[in-house]
mmCIF file of C-alpha atoms in Angstrom:
data_model
loop_
_atom_site.group_PDB
_atom_site.id
_atom_site.type_symbol
_atom_site.label_atom_id
_atom_site.label_comp_id
_atom_site.label_asym_id
_atom_site.label_seq_id
_atom_site.Cartn_x
_atom_site.Cartn_y
_atom_site.Cartn_z
ATOM 1 C CA ALA A 1 24.419 -14.769 25.094
ATOM 2 C CA GLN A 2 21.858 -11.730 24.819
ATOM 3 C CA THR A 3 18.001 -13.767 23.758
ATOM 4 C CA VAL A 4 15.072 -12.120 22.115
ATOM 5 C CA THR A 5 12.080 -13.078 23.098
ATOM 6 C CA GLN A 6 9.108 -12.429 21.348
ATOM 7 C CA SER A 7 5.958 -14.066 23.058
ATOM 8 C CA GLN A 8 2.687 -13.199 20.440
ATOM 9 C CA PRO A 9 3.786 -15.660 18.340
ATOM 10 C CA GLU A 10 0.165 -14.639 15.718
ATOM 11 C CA MET A 11 -1.483 -10.846 15.801
ATOM 12 C CA SER A 12 -3.996 -9.327 14.104
ATOM 13 C CA VAL A 13 -5.683 -5.722 14.087
ATOM 14 C CA GLN A 14 -8.035 -4.964 11.320
ATOM 15 C CA GLU A 15 -7.291 -1.898 9.122
ATOM 16 C CA ALA A 16 -7.075 1.414 10.055
ATOM 17 C CA GLU A 17 -6.809 0.521 14.006
ATOM 18 C CA THR A 18 -3.112 0.161 16.042
ATOM 19 C CA VAL A 19 -1.806 -2.834 17.657
ATOM 20 C CA THR A 20 1.351 -2.999 19.490
ATOM 21 C CA LEU A 21 3.787 -5.814 19.320
ATOM 22 C CA SER A 22 6.086 -7.041 22.313
ATOM 23 C CA CYS A 23 9.489 -7.239 22.575
ATOM 24 C CA THR A 24 11.528 -8.656 25.181
ATOM 25 C CA TYR A 25 15.174 -9.027 25.455
ATOM 26 C CA ASP A 26 17.921 -10.155 27.939
ATOM 27 C CA THR A 27 21.970 -8.440 28.274
ATOM 28 C CA SER A 28 24.760 -7.561 30.164
ATOM 29 C CA GLU A 29 24.952 -4.388 28.421
ATOM 30 C CA SER A 30 25.055 -1.068 28.095
ATOM 31 C CA ASP A 31 24.882 -0.234 25.587
ATOM 32 C CA TYR A 32 23.579 -1.849 22.235
ATOM 33 C CA TYR A 33 21.264 -1.618 19.098
ATOM 34 C CA LEU A 34 17.560 -2.782 19.026
ATOM 35 C CA PHE A 35 15.306 -3.564 15.477
ATOM 36 C CA TRP A 36 12.411 -4.771 13.921
ATOM 37 C CA TYR A 37 12.124 -6.500 10.601
ATOM 38 C CA LYS A 38 9.911 -6.481 8.858
ATOM 39 C CA GLN A 39 9.813 -10.439 6.303
ATOM 40 C CA PRO A 40 6.356 -10.633 3.860
ATOM 41 C CA PRO A 41 5.857 -13.390 2.007
ATOM 42 C CA SER A 42 7.771 -12.401 -1.079
ATOM 43 C CA ARG A 43 10.490 -12.768 2.044
ATOM 44 C CA GLN A 44 12.575 -10.016 1.702
ATOM 45 C CA MET A 45 14.089 -8.447 5.522
ATOM 46 C CA ILE A 46 12.769 -5.325 5.813
ATOM 47 C CA LEU A 47 13.860 -3.437 8.511
ATOM 48 C CA VAL A 48 11.382 -1.837 9.713
ATOM 49 C CA ILE A 49 12.676 1.249 12.856
ATOM 50 C CA ARG A 50 15.772 1.312 14.835
ATOM 51 C CA GLN A 51 17.000 1.888 18.392
ATOM 52 C CA GLU A 52 20.664 2.970 19.998
ATOM 53 C CA ALA A 53 20.073 1.898 23.594
ATOM 54 C CA TYR A 54 22.122 5.423 24.338
ATOM 55 C CA LYS A 55 19.614 7.233 23.210
ATOM 56 C CA GLN A 56 15.685 7.884 25.870
ATOM 57 C CA GLN A 57 14.364 9.408 22.969
ATOM 58 C CA ASN A 58 11.716 6.727 21.274
ATOM 59 C CA ALA A 59 12.504 6.024 17.936
ATOM 60 C CA THR A 60 9.522 6.936 15.030
ATOM 61 C CA GLU A 61 8.833 5.953 11.908
ATOM 62 C CA ASN A 62 6.265 7.887 10.047
ATOM 63 C CA ARG A 63 3.366 4.989 10.841
ATOM 64 C CA PHE A 64 5.755 2.778 13.046
ATOM 65 C CA SER A 65 7.346 3.403 15.758
ATOM 66 C CA VAL A 66 9.395 2.000 19.414
ATOM 67 C CA ASN A 67 7.774 2.569 23.928
ATOM 68 C CA PHE A 68 11.633 1.745 24.828
ATOM 69 C CA GLN A 69 12.082 1.279 28.044
ATOM 70 C CA LYS A 70 15.881 0.048 28.781
ATOM 71 C CA ALA A 71 15.567 -0.766 32.535
ATOM 72 C CA ALA A 72 12.992 -2.815 32.050
ATOM 73 C CA LYS A 73 14.233 -3.494 28.991
ATOM 74 C CA SER A 74 10.970 -3.983 26.462
ATOM 75 C CA PHE A 75 11.337 -3.015 23.397
ATOM 76 C CA SER A 76 7.634 -2.871 21.269
ATOM 77 C CA LEU A 77 6.612 -1.339 17.749
ATOM 78 C CA LYS A 78 3.073 -0.067 17.347
ATOM 79 C CA ILE A 79 1.360 0.471 13.830
ATOM 80 C CA SER A 80 -0.684 2.759 14.013
ATOM 81 C CA ASP A 81 -3.204 4.144 11.541
ATOM 82 C CA SER A 82 -2.266 -0.355 9.094
ATOM 83 C CA GLN A 83 -2.618 -0.896 6.450
ATOM 84 C CA LEU A 84 -2.945 -4.645 4.118
ATOM 85 C CA GLY A 85 1.001 -3.809 2.921
ATOM 86 C CA ASP A 86 1.400 -4.387 7.228
ATOM 87 C CA ALA A 87 0.221 -8.117 7.038
ATOM 88 C CA ALA A 88 4.078 -9.582 7.523
ATOM 89 C CA MET A 89 6.930 -11.381 9.910
ATOM 90 C CA TYR A 90 7.682 -9.094 12.307
ATOM 91 C CA PHE A 91 11.610 -9.800 13.442
ATOM 92 C CA CYS A 92 12.543 -8.143 16.508
ATOM 93 C CA ALA A 93 16.802 -8.821 17.262
ATOM 94 C CA TYR A 94 19.358 -7.348 19.200
ATOM 95 C CA ARG A 95 22.624 -6.169 17.998
ATOM 96 C CA SER A 96 25.367 -5.607 20.638
ATOM 97 C CA ALA A 97 27.594 -2.277 20.148
ATOM 98 C CA ASN A 98 31.370 -3.498 21.764
ATOM 99 C CA THR A 99 33.181 -3.427 18.823
ATOM 100 C CA GLY A 100 34.366 -7.680 19.109
ATOM 101 C CA THR A 101 30.678 -8.457 18.691
ATOM 102 C CA ALA A 102 30.010 -5.159 16.895
ATOM 103 C CA SER A 103 28.473 -7.342 14.659
ATOM 104 C CA LYS A 104 26.386 -9.601 14.896
ATOM 105 C CA LEU A 105 22.761 -9.117 15.085
ATOM 106 C CA THR A 106 20.396 -11.663 17.708
ATOM 107 C CA PHE A 107 16.893 -12.299 16.777
ATOM 108 C CA GLY A 108 13.671 -13.313 18.719
ATOM 109 C CA THR A 109 11.230 -15.946 17.137
ATOM 110 C CA GLY A 110 8.924 -13.528 15.010
ATOM 111 C CA THR A 111 5.511 -12.942 15.121
ATOM 112 C CA ARG A 112 2.340 -13.064 12.292
ATOM 113 C CA LEU A 113 0.091 -10.007 12.066
ATOM 114 C CA GLN A 114 -1.707 -10.643 10.006
ATOM 115 C CA VAL A 115 -4.283 -7.927 8.274
ATOM 116 C CA THR A 116 -8.200 -7.287 8.657
ATOM 117 C CA LEU A 117 -10.559 -5.422 6.413
ATOM 118 C CA ASP B 1 23.046 0.642 -7.737
ATOM 119 C CA ALA B 2 25.206 -2.400 -4.789
ATOM 120 C CA GLU B 3 23.147 -5.083 -3.885
ATOM 121 C CA ILE B 4 23.646 -8.474 -2.337
ATOM 122 C CA THR B 5 22.547 -11.286 -4.261
ATOM 123 C CA GLN B 6 22.077 -15.405 -3.612
ATOM 124 C CA SER B 7 21.943 -18.407 -5.203
ATOM 125 C CA PRO B 8 19.913 -20.577 -6.058
ATOM 126 C CA ARG B 9 16.607 -18.591 -4.955
ATOM 127 C CA HIS B 10 15.506 -22.532 -4.568
ATOM 128 C CA LYS B 11 17.307 -25.642 -4.428
ATOM 129 C CA ILE B 12 15.591 -29.628 -3.880
ATOM 130 C CA THR B 13 18.916 -31.887 -2.704
ATOM 131 C CA GLU B 14 19.406 -35.944 -1.754
ATOM 132 C CA THR B 15 20.321 -36.655 2.046
ATOM 133 C CA GLY B 16 24.782 -37.119 1.825
ATOM 134 C CA ARG B 17 24.881 -34.478 -1.021
ATOM 135 C CA GLN B 18 27.377 -31.626 -1.143
ATOM 136 C CA VAL B 19 25.440 -28.121 -1.367
ATOM 137 C CA THR B 20 27.342 -24.244 -2.359
ATOM 138 C CA LEU B 21 24.661 -21.382 -1.426
ATOM 139 C CA ALA B 22 25.992 -18.677 -3.216
ATOM 140 C CA CYS B 23 26.505 -15.353 -1.384
ATOM 141 C CA HIS B 24 27.516 -12.249 -3.361
ATOM 142 C CA GLN B 25 27.516 -8.351 -2.953
ATOM 143 C CA THR B 26 28.578 -4.924 -4.514
ATOM 144 C CA TRP B 27 28.481 -2.346 -1.572
ATOM 145 C CA ASN B 28 32.399 -3.395 0.481
ATOM 146 C CA HIS B 29 31.041 -4.215 3.064
ATOM 147 C CA ASN B 30 33.538 -5.950 5.628
ATOM 148 C CA ASN B 31 30.398 -8.520 7.182
ATOM 149 C CA MET B 32 28.819 -11.590 6.384
ATOM 150 C CA PHE B 33 26.421 -13.388 7.740
ATOM 151 C CA TRP B 34 24.396 -16.812 7.213
ATOM 152 C CA TYR B 35 21.627 -17.756 8.676
ATOM 153 C CA ARG B 36 18.638 -20.412 9.342
ATOM 154 C CA GLN B 37 15.196 -19.315 9.125
ATOM 155 C CA ASP B 38 13.408 -22.342 11.188
ATOM 156 C CA LEU B 39 9.539 -21.246 11.592
ATOM 157 C CA GLY B 40 9.640 -20.913 15.910
ATOM 158 C CA HIS B 41 13.562 -20.765 15.831
ATOM 159 C CA GLY B 42 13.533 -17.259 13.476
ATOM 160 C CA LEU B 43 17.010 -16.838 11.589
ATOM 161 C CA ARG B 44 20.198 -18.637 13.586
ATOM 162 C CA LEU B 45 23.271 -17.497 12.669
ATOM 163 C CA ILE B 46 25.629 -20.058 10.780
ATOM 164 C CA HIS B 47 28.354 -18.304 9.979
ATOM 165 C CA TYR B 48 29.339 -15.590 9.293
ATOM 166 C CA SER B 49 33.086 -12.900 8.480
ATOM 167 C CA TYR B 50 34.467 -10.100 9.055
ATOM 168 C CA GLY B 51 37.219 -9.523 6.392
ATOM 169 C CA VAL B 52 38.359 -11.393 4.135
ATOM 170 C CA GLN B 53 40.198 -14.909 5.478
ATOM 171 C CA ASP B 54 38.131 -14.734 8.325
ATOM 172 C CA THR B 55 35.843 -17.099 9.109
ATOM 173 C CA ASN B 56 33.402 -17.290 12.318
ATOM 174 C CA LYS B 57 31.049 -20.215 13.696
ATOM 175 C CA GLY B 58 27.617 -19.335 14.633
ATOM 176 C CA GLU B 59 25.098 -20.198 16.660
ATOM 177 C CA VAL B 60 24.443 -23.501 15.274
ATOM 178 C CA SER B 61 27.221 -23.690 13.037
ATOM 179 C CA ASP B 62 27.659 -28.879 13.081
ATOM 180 C CA GLY B 63 27.562 -29.564 9.037
ATOM 181 C CA TYR B 64 27.827 -26.041 7.461
ATOM 182 C CA SER B 65 31.098 -24.487 5.940
ATOM 183 C CA VAL B 66 31.725 -20.610 4.524
ATOM 184 C CA SER B 67 35.259 -19.718 2.989
ATOM 185 C CA ARG B 68 36.184 -15.438 2.010
ATOM 186 C CA SER B 69 39.198 -15.503 -0.263
ATOM 187 C CA ASN B 70 37.402 -11.677 -1.638
ATOM 188 C CA THR B 71 35.893 -9.119 0.089
ATOM 189 C CA GLU B 72 32.290 -9.887 -2.189
ATOM 190 C CA ASP B 73 31.388 -13.117 -1.922
ATOM 191 C CA LEU B 74 30.701 -15.829 1.769
ATOM 192 C CA PRO B 75 30.602 -19.183 -0.581
ATOM 193 C CA LEU B 76 28.387 -21.741 2.659
ATOM 194 C CA THR B 77 28.449 -25.293 1.969
ATOM 195 C CA LEU B 78 25.994 -28.217 3.595
ATOM 196 C CA GLU B 79 29.296 -31.249 3.547
ATOM 197 C CA SER B 80 26.579 -34.210 4.080
ATOM 198 C CA ALA B 81 22.391 -33.111 3.229
ATOM 199 C CA ALA B 82 20.540 -33.181 6.522
ATOM 200 C CA SER B 83 16.945 -33.739 6.485
ATOM 201 C CA SER B 84 17.193 -31.407 9.600
ATOM 202 C CA GLN B 85 19.551 -29.275 7.274
ATOM 203 C CA THR B 86 15.849 -28.861 5.156
ATOM 204 C CA SER B 87 15.273 -23.905 6.060
ATOM 205 C CA VAL B 88 15.582 -21.297 4.459
ATOM 206 C CA TYR B 89 19.049 -19.210 3.919
ATOM 207 C CA PHE B 90 19.173 -15.704 4.289
ATOM 208 C CA CYS B 91 22.639 -14.443 3.519
ATOM 209 C CA ALA B 92 24.148 -10.605 4.890
ATOM 210 C CA SER B 93 26.234 -8.022 4.337
ATOM 211 C CA SER B 94 26.747 -5.185 6.564
ATOM 212 C CA ALA B 95 29.126 -1.876 7.956
ATOM 213 C CA THR B 96 30.906 -1.751 11.355
ATOM 214 C CA GLY B 97 28.068 -0.024 12.782
ATOM 215 C CA TYR B 98 25.473 0.215 10.281
ATOM 216 C CA GLY B 99 21.691 -2.317 10.545
ATOM 217 C CA TYR B 100 22.561 -5.149 7.585
ATOM 218 C CA THR B 101 20.863 -5.627 3.749
ATOM 219 C CA PHE B 102 19.754 -8.816 3.653
ATOM 220 C CA GLY B 103 19.504 -10.928 0.080
ATOM 221 C CA SER B 104 16.524 -13.091 -0.478
ATOM 222 C CA GLY B 105 17.244 -16.145 1.143
ATOM 223 C CA THR B 106 17.325 -19.608 -0.811
ATOM 224 C CA ARG B 107 15.127 -22.679 0.191
ATOM 225 C CA LEU B 108 17.058 -25.406 0.552
ATOM 226 C CA THR B 109 14.557 -29.036 -0.279
ATOM 227 C CA VAL B 110 17.027 -32.183 0.895
ATOM 228 C CA VAL B 111 15.198 -34.998 0.904
#
């Protein structure tokens, strides 16, 4: 079974600075998807960024980018120019591309990000 | 606009009672899921369905059941609520090969 590990329960960053959230995963599969979700105090789960394992290029969405290291099974999220609205719980998640189990997401335990002035 | 809705948003129930949490989506997605969120555990899969009449157990399915009689709905039933089932419950849906759309969650307290 796949597992996702987020080793940083809490992180703090100053406004306008850059922060990196770590995620590692364990899988024997070669084709899969990785995601970062943001959960603000409203409790809504918001997709931040998605990476396909077969793509070597790291995904980027505005101030959010990932460092995907397939051999190391590492998938970190970098937030640049941090804003107060980035304060939230962040979850890393894995999904197989195998059609038999394609849709199940496996989540890490989350990292709570605090943004300070 | 298509959406996924959960109800109620908050619920308090007594130990031993049967409780049903509703999930309704208008995306016409085949795949639907129930997760529970607990501090230190992230989101854990309870049950899921890949289509009408299809249901499957997730990693924490004991004490829960689901049924899928149409595409839009996947209600989650707690047969006999226990304090260990106090949690936030999320419903999600997806089309095969795409990302998830989540509901806004139900906070359930069992007293």
